[in-house]
Tab-separated table of C-alpha atoms in Angstrom:
chain	number	residue	atom	x	y	z
A	1	MET	CA	64.699	54.867	113.572
A	2	THR	CA	67.207	56.118	113.410
A	3	THR	CA	69.896	56.586	110.608
A	4	MET	CA	73.184	58.216	110.407
A	5	SER	CA	74.815	59.511	106.989
A	6	ALA	CA	77.841	61.180	105.489
A	7	GLU	CA	78.309	61.845	101.767
A	8	ARG	CA	81.922	62.493	100.595
A	9	THR	CA	82.155	63.740	96.419
A	10	ALA	CA	84.644	62.564	94.311
A	11	LEU	CA	86.035	64.375	91.390
A	12	ARG	CA	87.783	63.126	88.126
A	13	SER	CA	91.133	63.484	90.061
A	14	GLN	CA	90.536	61.392	92.984
A	15	SER	CA	90.961	57.625	93.540
A	16	ALA	CA	89.298	54.706	94.980
A	17	ALA	CA	91.785	54.963	97.632
A	18	GLU	CA	90.532	58.462	98.475
A	19	ALA	CA	86.966	56.556	99.150
A	20	ARG	CA	87.905	52.892	101.200
A	21	GLN	CA	88.946	56.295	103.492
A	22	ALA	CA	85.912	58.350	103.133
A	23	ALA	CA	84.255	54.612	104.011
A	24	ARG	CA	86.639	53.673	107.393
A	25	ALA	CA	85.975	57.388	108.456
A	26	PHE	CA	82.426	56.607	108.134
A	27	LEU	CA	82.166	53.554	110.022
A	28	GLU	CA	84.288	55.057	112.778
A	29	ALA	CA	82.185	58.094	113.580
A	30	LEU	CA	79.329	55.424	113.744
A	31	GLY	CA	80.667	54.469	117.157
A	32	GLN	CA	81.334	51.130	118.908
A	33	PRO	CA	79.738	48.647	118.171
A	34	ALA	CA	77.745	49.927	115.587
A	35	ILE	CA	79.684	47.178	112.963
A	36	GLY	CA	82.310	44.391	113.601
A	37	ARG	CA	85.242	44.637	111.795
A	38	GLU	CA	84.172	41.551	108.447
A	39	GLN	CA	81.348	43.486	108.022
A	40	ALA	CA	82.935	47.001	107.630
A	41	ASP	CA	85.959	45.500	105.908
A	42	THR	CA	83.154	44.062	103.042
A	43	VAL	CA	81.521	47.170	102.951
A	44	VAL	CA	85.123	48.929	102.110
A	45	LEU	CA	85.862	46.490	99.801
A	46	VAL	CA	82.426	46.900	97.812
A	47	VAL	CA	82.922	51.331	98.077
A	48	SER	CA	86.024	50.033	96.273
A	49	GLU	CA	85.036	47.779	93.411
A	50	LEU	CA	82.006	50.137	92.840
A	51	VAL	CA	84.139	53.692	92.499
A	52	THR	CA	86.750	51.353	90.093
A	53	ASN	CA	84.105	50.301	88.234
A	54	ALA	CA	82.825	54.197	87.760
A	55	LEU	CA	86.147	55.399	87.683
A	56	ARG	CA	87.073	52.466	84.829
A	57	HIS	CA	83.448	52.351	82.421
A	58	GLY	CA	81.177	55.287	84.777
A	59	GLY	CA	83.243	57.942	82.753
A	60	GLY	CA	85.832	59.175	85.484
A	61	GLY	CA	84.035	60.823	87.960
A	62	TYR	CA	81.999	60.157	91.034
A	63	THR	CA	79.817	60.401	93.780
A	64	LEU	CA	79.771	58.669	96.976
A	65	ARG	CA	77.095	58.403	99.707
A	66	LEU	CA	77.510	56.215	102.982
A	67	THR	CA	74.064	55.555	104.965
A	68	ALA	CA	73.785	53.378	107.898
A	69	HIS	CA	70.050	51.970	108.880
A	70	PRO	CA	69.504	50.008	112.118
A	71	SER	CA	70.057	46.110	109.755
A	72	CYS	CA	72.494	47.013	107.046
A	73	ILE	CA	74.972	49.872	106.089
A	74	GLU	CA	73.779	51.398	102.094
A	75	VAL	CA	76.468	52.442	99.429
A	76	ALA	CA	75.860	54.276	96.817
A	77	VAL	CA	77.733	55.875	94.284
A	78	GLU	CA	76.655	57.760	91.608
A	79	ASP	CA	78.519	58.012	87.414
A	80	PRO	CA	77.571	60.245	84.857
A	81	SER	CA	77.534	57.263	82.489
A	82	PRO	CA	74.076	55.525	81.865
A	83	ARG	CA	75.951	52.227	80.936
A	84	MET	CA	74.455	49.812	83.271
A	85	PRO	CA	76.477	47.437	85.203
A	86	ARG	CA	76.534	43.930	83.778
A	87	MET	CA	78.192	40.059	84.865
A	88	ARG	CA	81.026	39.277	82.903
A	89	THR	CA	82.842	35.914	82.454
A	90	PRO	CA	85.648	36.770	85.019
A	91	ASP	CA	89.402	36.886	82.989
A	92	LEU	CA	91.204	34.472	84.275
A	93	VAL	CA	94.223	34.426	81.452
A	94	ASP	CA	94.506	38.181	80.447
A	95	GLY	CA	93.429	39.682	83.936
A	96	THR	CA	91.288	42.193	82.473
A	97	GLY	CA	88.446	42.147	85.125
A	98	GLY	CA	85.175	40.268	85.397
A	99	PHE	CA	85.064	39.639	89.397
A	100	GLY	CA	84.300	42.948	91.240
A	101	TRP	CA	80.372	42.964	90.059
A	102	HIS	CA	80.019	39.333	90.442
A	103	MET	CA	81.275	39.655	94.248
A	104	VAL	CA	79.278	42.537	95.081
A	105	ASN	CA	76.642	41.144	94.235
A	106	ASP	CA	77.398	37.953	96.407
A	107	LEU	CA	78.869	40.199	99.052
A	108	SER	CA	75.429	42.309	99.594
A	109	LEU	CA	72.170	41.321	100.694
A	110	ALA	CA	70.500	43.460	97.154
A	111	THR	CA	71.914	45.951	94.641
A	112	VAL	CA	69.699	48.234	92.982
A	113	VAL	CA	70.520	50.354	89.277
A	114	THR	CA	68.587	53.139	89.086
A	115	PRO	CA	69.329	55.425	86.253
A	116	GLY	CA	69.844	59.172	86.453
A	117	PRO	CA	67.275	62.030	85.544
A	118	GLU	CA	69.617	63.638	83.532
A	119	GLY	CA	71.795	60.296	82.191
A	120	GLY	CA	73.954	57.924	84.121
A	121	LYS	CA	73.132	56.428	87.005
A	122	THR	CA	73.478	55.277	90.708
A	123	VAL	CA	74.723	51.686	91.803
A	124	ARG	CA	73.697	51.045	95.597
A	125	ALA	CA	74.203	48.380	97.136
A	126	LEU	CA	73.039	47.053	101.103
A	127	LEU	CA	75.367	45.250	103.277
A	128	PRO	CA	74.746	43.955	106.543
A	129	ARG	CA	75.405	44.964	109.399
């Protein structure tokens, strides 16, 4: 099995935009025809959602790990909060969110949330190549 991985660590002062840029660079480094444009856009969208959730709800810091497996791309976002993601009813009136976790689950082959040994958690999404 061939795998390729890259790791990007972001601190509190960094943004979801930097995570999206790191994801695009990772996918481009895989070479052609490693992943189609639509699949790449989906990976970047899921990275953006998971990192935004980590920044907003997970304590402000995160670690992003991307791994290419033969049949999927693994997106893993670690944050310091032990609070597990939860489905919310999307807010169509006040714009307070509730769409991201639904979207991540709908786009992914699987999602897994693993509590960290000293607190925090890692949220993983497996996305088709």
